[in-house]
Coordinates of C-alpha atoms in Angstrom, one line a residue:
Chain A
X1 CA -11.2 -64.8 104.2
X2 CA -10.0 -61.5 105.6
X3 CA -13.2 -60.3 107.1
X4 CA -11.7 -59.1 110.4
X5 CA -8.9 -57.2 108.7
X6 CA -11.3 -55.5 106.3
X7 CA -13.9 -54.6 108.9
X8 CA -11.4 -53.4 111.4
X9 CA -10.0 -50.8 109.0
X10 CA -13.5 -49.4 108.1
X11 CA -13.7 -45.6 109.0
X12 CA -16.9 -46.2 111.0
X13 CA -15.5 -49.1 112.9
X14 CA -12.0 -47.9 113.8
X15 CA -10.9 -51.1 115.4
X16 CA -14.0 -51.7 117.6
X17 CA -15.1 -54.8 115.8
X18 CA -18.0 -57.1 116.7
X19 CA -16.6 -60.6 116.9
X20 CA -20.0 -62.3 116.5
X21 CA -20.8 -60.3 113.4
X22 CA -17.4 -61.1 111.8
X23 CA -17.9 -64.8 112.5
X24 CA -21.3 -64.6 111.0
X25 CA -20.1 -63.0 107.8
X26 CA -17.5 -65.8 107.4
X27 CA -20.2 -68.5 107.9
X28 CA -22.5 -66.8 105.5
X29 CA -20.0 -66.9 102.6
X30 CA -18.9 -70.4 103.6
X31 CA -22.5 -71.7 103.7
X32 CA -23.4 -69.9 100.4
X33 CA -20.6 -71.9 98.8
X34 CA -21.6 -75.2 100.4
X35 CA -25.2 -74.8 99.4
X36 CA -24.3 -74.0 95.8
X37 CA -22.1 -77.1 95.8
X38 CA -24.7 -79.3 97.4
X39 CA -27.4 -78.2 94.9
X40 CA -25.1 -79.1 92.0
X41 CA -23.9 -82.4 93.6
X42 CA -27.6 -83.4 94.2
X43 CA -28.3 -82.5 90.5
X44 CA -25.6 -84.9 89.5
X45 CA -26.9 -87.9 91.5
X46 CA -28.9 -90.6 89.8
X47 CA -32.1 -90.3 91.8
X48 CA -32.5 -86.5 91.4
X49 CA -36.3 -86.6 91.8
X50 CA -36.0 -87.5 95.5
X51 CA -33.6 -84.6 95.9
X52 CA -35.7 -81.9 94.2
X53 CA -36.7 -80.2 97.4
X54 CA -33.1 -80.4 98.7
X55 CA -31.9 -78.6 95.6
X56 CA -34.7 -76.0 95.9
X57 CA -33.8 -75.2 99.5
X58 CA -30.0 -75.2 98.7
X59 CA -30.6 -72.6 96.0
X60 CA -32.7 -70.4 98.3
X61 CA -30.3 -70.8 101.2
X62 CA -27.3 -70.0 98.9
X63 CA -28.9 -66.8 97.7
X64 CA -30.0 -65.7 101.2
X65 CA -26.6 -66.4 102.8
X66 CA -24.8 -64.5 100.0
X67 CA -26.9 -61.4 100.5
X68 CA -26.8 -61.6 104.3
X69 CA -23.0 -61.8 104.1
X70 CA -23.0 -58.6 101.9
X71 CA -25.5 -56.7 104.1
X72 CA -23.7 -57.6 107.3
X73 CA -20.4 -56.5 105.7
X74 CA -21.7 -53.0 105.0
X75 CA -21.1 -50.7 108.0
X76 CA -21.8 -47.2 106.6
X77 CA -24.9 -45.4 107.9
X78 CA -27.3 -46.9 110.4
X79 CA -29.1 -49.8 108.9
X80 CA -29.5 -52.0 112.0
X81 CA -33.1 -52.9 111.2
X82 CA -32.2 -54.3 107.8
X83 CA -29.2 -56.3 109.2
X84 CA -31.3 -57.8 112.0
X85 CA -34.2 -58.8 109.6
X86 CA -31.7 -60.5 107.2
X87 CA -30.0 -62.3 110.1
X88 CA -33.4 -63.6 111.1
X89 CA -34.3 -64.7 107.6
X90 CA -30.9 -66.2 107.1
X91 CA -31.1 -68.3 110.3
X92 CA -34.5 -69.6 109.1
X93 CA -33.2 -70.5 105.6
X94 CA -30.3 -72.3 107.2
X95 CA -32.6 -74.2 109.5
X96 CA -34.9 -75.3 106.7
X97 CA -32.0 -76.3 104.5
X98 CA -30.2 -78.2 107.3
X99 CA -33.4 -80.2 108.2
X100 CA -33.7 -81.3 104.5
X101 CA -30.0 -82.0 104.0
X102 CA -30.0 -84.1 107.2
X103 CA -32.6 -86.5 105.6
X104 CA -30.1 -87.4 102.9
X105 CA -26.9 -87.3 105.0
X106 CA -26.5 -91.0 105.3
X107 CA -26.8 -91.5 101.5
X108 CA -24.9 -88.4 100.4
X109 CA -21.8 -87.1 102.1
X110 CA -22.3 -83.7 100.4
X111 CA -25.7 -83.4 102.1
X112 CA -24.1 -84.3 105.5
X113 CA -21.3 -81.6 105.1
X114 CA -23.8 -79.0 103.8
X115 CA -26.2 -79.7 106.7
X116 CA -23.3 -79.0 109.1
X117 CA -22.4 -75.7 107.3
X118 CA -26.1 -74.7 107.5
X119 CA -26.2 -75.4 111.3
X120 CA -23.0 -73.4 111.9
X121 CA -24.3 -70.5 109.9
X122 CA -27.7 -70.6 111.6
X123 CA -26.0 -70.4 115.1
X124 CA -23.7 -67.6 113.9
X125 CA -26.7 -65.6 112.5
X126 CA -28.6 -66.0 115.8
X127 CA -25.6 -65.0 117.9
X128 CA -24.9 -62.0 115.6
X129 CA -28.5 -61.0 115.9
X130 CA -28.3 -61.0 119.7
X131 CA -25.1 -58.9 119.5
X132 CA -26.7 -56.2 117.4
X133 CA -29.7 -55.8 119.7
X134 CA -29.6 -53.0 122.2
Chain B
X1 CA -40.4 -59.6 81.4
X2 CA -42.3 -62.8 80.7
X3 CA -43.0 -63.8 84.3
X4 CA -46.6 -64.9 83.8
X5 CA -45.7 -67.0 80.7
X6 CA -42.8 -68.7 82.6
X7 CA -44.7 -69.4 85.8
X8 CA -47.9 -70.6 84.1
X9 CA -46.0 -73.4 82.3
X10 CA -44.4 -74.6 85.5
X11 CA -45.3 -78.3 86.2
X12 CA -46.4 -77.5 89.7
X13 CA -48.5 -74.5 88.7
X14 CA -50.3 -75.8 85.6
X15 CA -52.0 -72.6 84.7
X16 CA -53.3 -71.7 88.2
X17 CA -51.1 -68.7 88.7
X18 CA -51.1 -66.3 91.6
X19 CA -51.5 -62.8 90.1
X20 CA -50.2 -61.0 93.2
X21 CA -47.0 -63.1 93.2
X22 CA -46.4 -62.5 89.5
X23 CA -46.7 -58.8 89.9
X24 CA -44.4 -58.9 92.9
X25 CA -41.7 -60.8 91.0
X26 CA -41.8 -58.2 88.2
X27 CA -41.6 -55.3 90.8
X28 CA -38.7 -57.0 92.5
X29 CA -36.6 -57.2 89.4
X30 CA -37.6 -53.7 88.4
X31 CA -36.7 -52.3 91.8
X32 CA -33.4 -54.2 91.9
X33 CA -32.4 -52.4 88.7
X34 CA -33.7 -49.0 89.8
X35 CA -31.7 -49.2 93.1
X36 CA -28.5 -50.4 91.4
X37 CA -28.9 -47.4 89.0
X38 CA -29.7 -44.9 91.8
X39 CA -26.7 -46.1 93.8
X40 CA -24.4 -45.4 90.9
X41 CA -26.1 -42.1 90.0
X42 CA -25.7 -40.9 93.6
X43 CA -22.1 -42.0 93.4
X44 CA -21.6 -39.8 90.3
X45 CA -23.1 -36.6 92.0
X46 CA -20.8 -33.9 93.3
X47 CA -22.0 -34.0 96.9
X48 CA -21.6 -37.7 97.5
X49 CA -21.1 -37.5 101.2
X50 CA -24.7 -36.4 101.8
X51 CA -25.8 -39.4 99.7
X52 CA -23.7 -42.1 101.5
X53 CA -26.7 -43.4 103.4
X54 CA -28.8 -43.4 100.3
X55 CA -26.2 -45.4 98.4
X56 CA -25.9 -47.8 101.3
X57 CA -29.6 -48.5 101.4
X58 CA -29.8 -48.7 97.6
X59 CA -27.2 -51.4 97.6
X60 CA -29.0 -53.4 100.4
X61 CA -32.4 -53.0 98.7
X62 CA -31.0 -54.0 95.3
X63 CA -29.6 -57.2 96.8
X64 CA -32.7 -58.1 98.7
X65 CA -35.1 -57.4 95.8
X66 CA -32.9 -59.5 93.5
X67 CA -33.0 -62.5 95.8
X68 CA -36.7 -62.1 96.7
X69 CA -37.5 -62.1 93.0
X70 CA -35.5 -65.4 92.6
X71 CA -37.0 -67.1 95.6
X72 CA -40.6 -66.0 94.7
X73 CA -39.9 -67.4 91.2
X74 CA -39.1 -70.9 92.5
X75 CA -42.3 -73.0 92.8
X76 CA -40.9 -76.5 93.3
X77 CA -41.4 -78.0 96.7
X78 CA -43.2 -76.3 99.6
X79 CA -41.1 -73.4 100.8
X80 CA -43.9 -71.0 101.8
X81 CA -42.2 -70.0 105.0
X82 CA -39.1 -68.9 103.2
X83 CA -41.1 -66.9 100.6
X84 CA -43.2 -65.2 103.3
X85 CA -40.1 -64.2 105.3
X86 CA -38.3 -62.8 102.3
X87 CA -41.5 -60.9 101.2
X88 CA -41.5 -59.3 104.7
X89 CA -37.8 -58.5 104.6
X90 CA -38.1 -57.1 101.1
X91 CA -41.1 -54.9 102.0
X92 CA -39.0 -53.5 104.9
X93 CA -36.0 -52.9 102.7
X94 CA -38.1 -51.1 100.1
X95 CA -39.7 -48.9 102.8
X96 CA -36.4 -47.9 104.3
X97 CA -34.9 -47.1 100.9
X98 CA -38.0 -45.2 99.7
X99 CA -37.9 -43.0 102.9
X100 CA -34.2 -42.1 102.2
X101 CA -34.7 -41.6 98.5
X102 CA -37.6 -39.3 99.1
X103 CA -35.4 -36.9 101.1
X104 CA -33.3 -36.3 98.0
X105 CA -36.2 -36.4 95.5
X106 CA -36.4 -32.7 94.9
X107 CA -32.6 -32.4 94.2
X108 CA -32.1 -35.6 92.2
X109 CA -34.6 -37.0 89.7
X110 CA -33.0 -40.5 90.0
X111 CA -33.9 -40.6 93.7
X112 CA -37.5 -39.5 93.0
X113 CA -38.0 -42.3 90.4
X114 CA -36.2 -44.9 92.6
X115 CA -38.3 -43.9 95.6
X116 CA -41.4 -44.6 93.5
X117 CA -40.1 -48.0 92.3
X118 CA -39.4 -48.9 96.0
X119 CA -43.0 -47.9 97.1
X120 CA -44.5 -50.0 94.2
X121 CA -42.3 -53.0 95.2
X122 CA -43.2 -52.6 98.9
X123 CA -46.9 -52.7 98.1
X124 CA -46.5 -55.6 95.7
X125 CA -44.5 -57.6 98.4
X126 CA -47.2 -56.9 101.0
X127 CA -50.0 -58.0 98.7
X128 CA -48.1 -61.1 97.6
X129 CA -47.5 -61.9 101.3
X130 CA -51.2 -61.7 102.0
X131 CA -52.0 -63.9 99.0
X132 CA -49.6 -66.7 100.2
X133 CA -51.1 -66.7 103.7
X134 CA -53.8 -69.3 104.4
Chain C
X1 CA -38.8 -51.7 84.2
X2 CA -37.8 -48.0 84.2
X3 CA -34.3 -48.5 82.8
X4 CA -34.4 -45.5 80.4
X5 CA -35.9 -43.2 83.0
X6 CA -33.2 -44.1 85.6
X7 CA -30.2 -44.0 83.2
X8 CA -31.3 -40.7 81.5
X9 CA -31.2 -38.9 84.9
X10 CA -27.7 -40.1 85.8
X11 CA -25.3 -37.2 86.3
X12 CA -22.7 -38.7 83.9
X13 CA -25.4 -39.4 81.2
X14 CA -27.4 -36.2 81.2
X15 CA -30.0 -37.4 78.7
X16 CA -27.6 -38.8 76.1
X17 CA -28.6 -42.4 76.5
X18 CA -27.4 -45.4 74.5
X19 CA -30.5 -47.2 73.3
X20 CA -28.8 -50.5 72.6
X21 CA -27.4 -50.6 76.2
X22 CA -30.7 -49.8 77.7
X23 CA -32.4 -52.5 75.7
X24 CA -29.6 -54.9 76.8
X25 CA -30.1 -54.1 80.5
X26 CA -33.8 -54.9 80.2
X27 CA -33.2 -58.2 78.4
X28 CA -30.5 -59.2 81.0
X29 CA -33.0 -58.8 83.9
X30 CA -35.8 -60.5 81.9
X31 CA -33.5 -63.4 80.9
X32 CA -32.2 -63.8 84.5
X33 CA -35.8 -64.3 85.6
X34 CA -36.7 -66.6 82.8
X35 CA -33.7 -68.8 83.5
X36 CA -34.4 -68.9 87.2
X37 CA -37.9 -69.9 86.4
X38 CA -36.9 -72.6 83.8
X39 CA -34.4 -74.1 86.2
X40 CA -37.1 -74.5 88.8
X41 CA -39.7 -75.8 86.3
X42 CA -37.2 -78.4 85.0
X43 CA -36.6 -79.4 88.6
X44 CA -40.3 -80.0 89.0
X45 CA -40.6 -82.3 85.9
X46 CA -40.8 -86.1 86.3
X47 CA -37.7 -86.8 84.2
X48 CA -35.3 -84.5 85.9
X49 CA -32.2 -86.5 85.0
X50 CA -32.5 -85.7 81.3
X51 CA -32.8 -82.0 82.2
X52 CA -29.8 -81.8 84.6
X53 CA -27.6 -80.1 82.0
X54 CA -30.4 -77.7 81.2
X55 CA -30.8 -76.8 84.9
X56 CA -27.1 -76.3 85.2
X57 CA -26.9 -73.9 82.2
X58 CA -30.0 -72.1 83.4
X59 CA -28.4 -71.4 86.8
X60 CA -25.2 -70.2 85.2
X61 CA -27.0 -68.1 82.7
X62 CA -29.3 -66.5 85.4
X63 CA -26.2 -65.6 87.4
X64 CA -24.3 -64.1 84.5
X65 CA -27.4 -62.1 83.1
X66 CA -28.1 -60.7 86.6
X67 CA -24.5 -59.4 87.0
X68 CA -24.2 -58.2 83.5
X69 CA -27.4 -56.2 84.0
X70 CA -25.9 -54.6 87.1
X71 CA -22.6 -53.8 85.6
X72 CA -24.1 -52.4 82.4
X73 CA -26.4 -50.2 84.7
X74 CA -23.4 -48.6 86.4
X75 CA -22.2 -45.5 84.5
X76 CA -19.9 -43.8 87.0
X77 CA -16.2 -43.9 86.1
X78 CA -14.8 -45.4 82.9
X79 CA -15.1 -49.1 83.1
X80 CA -15.8 -49.9 79.4
X81 CA -13.4 -52.8 79.3
X82 CA -15.3 -54.6 82.1
X83 CA -18.7 -53.9 80.4
X84 CA -17.5 -55.2 77.1
X85 CA -16.0 -58.4 78.6
X86 CA -19.2 -59.1 80.5
X87 CA -21.4 -58.4 77.4
X88 CA -19.2 -61.0 75.6
X89 CA -19.5 -63.6 78.4
X90 CA -23.2 -63.0 78.7
X91 CA -23.8 -63.4 75.0
X92 CA -21.9 -66.8 75.2
X93 CA -23.9 -67.9 78.3
X94 CA -27.2 -67.1 76.5
X95 CA -26.2 -69.0 73.4
X96 CA -25.2 -72.1 75.3
X97 CA -28.4 -72.0 77.4
X98 CA -30.6 -71.3 74.3
X99 CA -29.0 -74.3 72.5
X100 CA -29.8 -76.6 75.4
X101 CA -33.3 -75.2 76.0
X102 CA -34.2 -75.7 72.4
X103 CA -33.5 -79.4 72.7
X104 CA -36.4 -79.6 75.1
X105 CA -38.7 -77.0 73.6
X106 CA -41.1 -79.4 72.1
X107 CA -41.6 -81.3 75.3
X108 CA -41.5 -78.4 77.7
X109 CA -43.1 -75.0 77.0
X110 CA -41.0 -73.3 79.7
X111 CA -37.9 -74.4 77.8
X112 CA -39.3 -73.0 74.6
X113 CA -40.0 -69.6 76.2
X114 CA -36.7 -69.5 78.0
X115 CA -34.8 -70.4 74.8
X116 CA -36.4 -67.4 73.2
X117 CA -35.5 -65.1 76.1
X118 CA -31.9 -66.3 75.8
X119 CA -31.8 -65.6 72.1
X120 CA -33.2 -62.1 72.6
X121 CA -30.7 -61.4 75.4
X122 CA -27.8 -62.8 73.3
X123 CA -28.6 -60.4 70.4
X124 CA -29.1 -57.5 72.8
X125 CA -25.7 -58.1 74.4
X126 CA -24.0 -58.4 71.0
X127 CA -25.6 -55.1 69.8
X128 CA -24.7 -53.3 73.0
X129 CA -21.2 -54.6 72.7
X130 CA -20.9 -53.1 69.2
X131 CA -22.4 -49.8 70.5
X132 CA -19.7 -49.4 73.2
X133 CA -16.8 -50.1 70.9
X134 CA -15.0 -47.1 69.5
Chain D
X1 CA -14.7 -72.6 103.8
X2 CA -15.1 -76.3 103.1
X3 CA -14.7 -76.1 99.3
X4 CA -12.4 -79.1 99.0
X5 CA -14.7 -81.3 101.2
X6 CA -17.8 -80.3 99.2
X7 CA -16.3 -80.7 95.7
X8 CA -14.6 -84.0 96.5
X9 CA -17.9 -85.7 97.4
X10 CA -19.6 -84.5 94.2
X11 CA -20.8 -87.6 92.1
X12 CA -19.1 -86.3 89.0
X13 CA -15.8 -85.7 90.8
X14 CA -15.4 -88.7 93.0
X15 CA -12.3 -87.6 94.8
X16 CA -10.4 -86.4 91.7
X17 CA -10.3 -82.8 92.6
X18 CA -8.6 -80.0 90.7
X19 CA -6.5 -78.2 93.4
X20 CA -6.2 -75.0 91.3
X21 CA -9.9 -74.7 90.8
X22 CA -10.6 -75.3 94.5
X23 CA -8.1 -72.6 95.5
X24 CA -9.7 -70.3 92.9
X25 CA -13.2 -70.8 94.3
X26 CA -11.9 -69.9 97.8
X27 CA -10.2 -66.8 96.5
X28 CA -13.4 -65.7 94.6
X29 CA -15.6 -65.8 97.7
X30 CA -12.9 -64.1 99.8
X31 CA -12.3 -61.4 97.2
X32 CA -16.1 -60.8 96.8
X33 CA -16.3 -60.1 100.5
X34 CA -13.2 -57.9 100.5
X35 CA -14.5 -55.8 97.6
X36 CA -18.0 -55.4 99.2
X37 CA -16.2 -54.3 102.4
X38 CA -13.8 -51.9 100.6
X39 CA -16.7 -50.3 98.7
X40 CA -18.5 -49.6 101.9
X41 CA -15.4 -48.4 103.7
X42 CA -14.6 -46.0 100.9
X43 CA -18.2 -44.8 101.1
X44 CA -17.7 -44.0 104.7
X45 CA -14.5 -41.9 104.1
X46 CA -14.6 -38.1 104.2
X47 CA -13.3 -37.6 100.7
X48 CA -15.7 -40.0 98.9
X49 CA -15.5 -38.1 95.5
X50 CA -11.9 -39.2 95.0
X51 CA -12.9 -42.8 95.7
X52 CA -16.0 -43.0 93.4
X53 CA -14.1 -45.0 90.7
X54 CA -12.7 -47.3 93.4
X55 CA -16.2 -47.9 94.8
X56 CA -17.5 -48.5 91.2
X57 CA -14.8 -51.1 90.5
X58 CA -15.2 -52.7 93.9
X59 CA -18.9 -53.3 93.2
X60 CA -18.3 -54.7 89.8
X61 CA -15.5 -56.9 91.1
X62 CA -17.5 -58.2 94.0
X63 CA -20.4 -59.2 91.7
X64 CA -18.1 -60.9 89.2
X65 CA -16.1 -62.8 91.9
X66 CA -19.4 -63.9 93.5
X67 CA -20.7 -65.4 90.2
X68 CA -17.4 -66.9 89.2
X69 CA -17.2 -68.7 92.5
X70 CA -20.7 -70.1 91.9
X71 CA -20.1 -71.1 88.3
X72 CA -16.7 -72.7 89.2
X73 CA -18.4 -74.6 92.0
X74 CA -20.9 -76.3 89.7
X75 CA -19.5 -79.5 88.3
X76 CA -22.6 -81.2 86.7
X77 CA -22.7 -81.4 82.9
X78 CA -19.9 -80.0 80.7
X79 CA -19.8 -76.3 80.9
X80 CA -16.0 -75.8 80.5
X81 CA -16.4 -72.9 77.9
X82 CA -18.5 -71.0 80.4
X83 CA -16.1 -71.6 83.3
X84 CA -13.1 -70.5 81.2
X85 CA -14.8 -67.3 80.0
X86 CA -15.8 -66.4 83.5
X87 CA -12.3 -67.1 84.9
X88 CA -10.9 -64.7 82.2
X89 CA -13.5 -62.0 83.0
X90 CA -12.9 -62.4 86.7
X91 CA -9.1 -62.1 86.3
X92 CA -9.6 -58.9 84.4
X93 CA -12.0 -57.5 87.0
X94 CA -9.5 -58.3 89.7
X95 CA -6.7 -56.6 87.8
X96 CA -8.7 -53.4 87.2
X97 CA -9.8 -53.3 90.8
X98 CA -6.4 -54.0 92.2
X99 CA -4.8 -51.2 90.1
X100 CA -7.4 -48.7 91.4
X101 CA -7.1 -49.9 95.0
X102 CA -3.3 -49.6 94.9
X103 CA -3.6 -45.9 94.1
X104 CA -5.3 -45.4 97.6
X105 CA -3.3 -48.0 99.5
X106 CA -1.1 -45.5 101.3
X107 CA -4.1 -43.5 102.5
X108 CA -6.5 -46.3 103.2
X109 CA -5.6 -49.6 104.8
X110 CA -8.8 -51.2 103.5
X111 CA -7.8 -50.4 99.9
X112 CA -4.3 -51.9 100.6
X113 CA -5.8 -55.2 101.9
X114 CA -8.5 -55.3 99.2
X115 CA -5.8 -54.7 96.5
X116 CA -3.9 -57.8 97.8
X117 CA -7.1 -59.9 97.8
X118 CA -7.7 -58.9 94.2
X119 CA -4.1 -59.8 93.2
X120 CA -4.4 -63.2 94.8
X121 CA -7.8 -63.9 93.2
X122 CA -6.5 -62.7 89.8
X123 CA -3.6 -65.2 90.0
X124 CA -5.9 -68.0 91.2
X125 CA -8.3 -67.4 88.3
X126 CA -5.4 -67.4 85.8
X127 CA -4.0 -70.7 87.2
X128 CA -7.4 -72.3 87.3
X129 CA -8.0 -71.2 83.7
X130 CA -4.7 -73.0 82.7
X131 CA -5.7 -76.1 84.6
X132 CA -9.1 -76.4 82.8
X133 CA -7.5 -76.0 79.3
X134 CA -6.7 -79.3 77.5

């Protein structure tokens, strides 16, 4: 990912990048991929029924991380309210998904790794949220 | 759209559909299309610079409506917290986008129609949010 | 959906709308919702294992329909090659998903309805593809 | 990104990962972010009108890369036809977007970096396409 390079050349940013927001964007895209992968891996397991709620939360979390990564990437205009709301929603989605993945972490390595990605993304969203508050 | 038909045959729903949520899903998909269309129409206008903030909010709103429509569609498991948070975020995105579109409604018919779609989606999200609260 | 209203007010369209493309956009958004709904309904069924391939194709088809609806909505600039390629890919995704859904149509009403949505979207993409060819 | 870790623990993969496909997934997510960023940076430039086609292609390319990354991530079931078609469409989107970005590369650093991301993603999609062919 070249998030820092891209954001730092934005005409409204002009080099004054927000490190917490850049890390958050990276974690959002990374977590979106991990959740998409975990949903599909769960779907391929023999005992799918016990993983239905995990798949559901993985799909929700992947969608929210994806969109939060996009919205946090956009810097034109002043849309701080929208960014903060999505960072909040994304941190919540990551927490819910991490809690569910952690229940299956001993059985399924993909759930363990995905749970970690969700925790990292949750922290990054919280920190970015603080950094955009006045 | 066949939202009611699809949701009513879901194994966890078994005919007991929530009318407010179904209307909300329809408005989310409809508003996502209207915002995508308005962003592109604004981009095709001669005076794009004055429409930059409108395009920005259109893109954010299209992304959020899209994902809210998906998350509200999923009924497996108990993810009410996630649905409520996204309905809140989506209502806010629609309000911000409607306010901006309305500034250009006299000049650009696409902004007028899109502003109306955003207002309808905002109301539908608010009503669906109330209907999922206990 | 207000696809016709939105597209007809686009500065590059100025009233000369392509009916086949408008119908296709509507079917893409509708099919994206039906596939998202069918994936989740399948996930809520008792015998999920036998529906794993159906869920997989539903998720792929929902993603492709969503993006095809967006790309076909954008009219600024000349991106006909991209639109035609996505209409082709989307028709293929709808065909694959319909074929799988039809296997479960007698057992699951949501698969029957979703299969029909996929067939309609497939036809609409094919017709729109022909209408954009010179 | 933890693409390799996630894919290698998938029940249908069991360690036998396809290196070309993993690299492609990483490039798809990275290019999706770069294109979203470039679209927004172009929108923030003074001479937006001359960048309208670049923004349009950025948005299309971001959407297609996003979805291709998701579809290539899913390994359950046998959906090789869908993966190959999307890799083809994604390579084409990246080529079109790179060609447009390169026209503005001297003026705008974000277009130069984005053009490079598109070229890398195009090559990765082509190589992954060859690796999934029998």
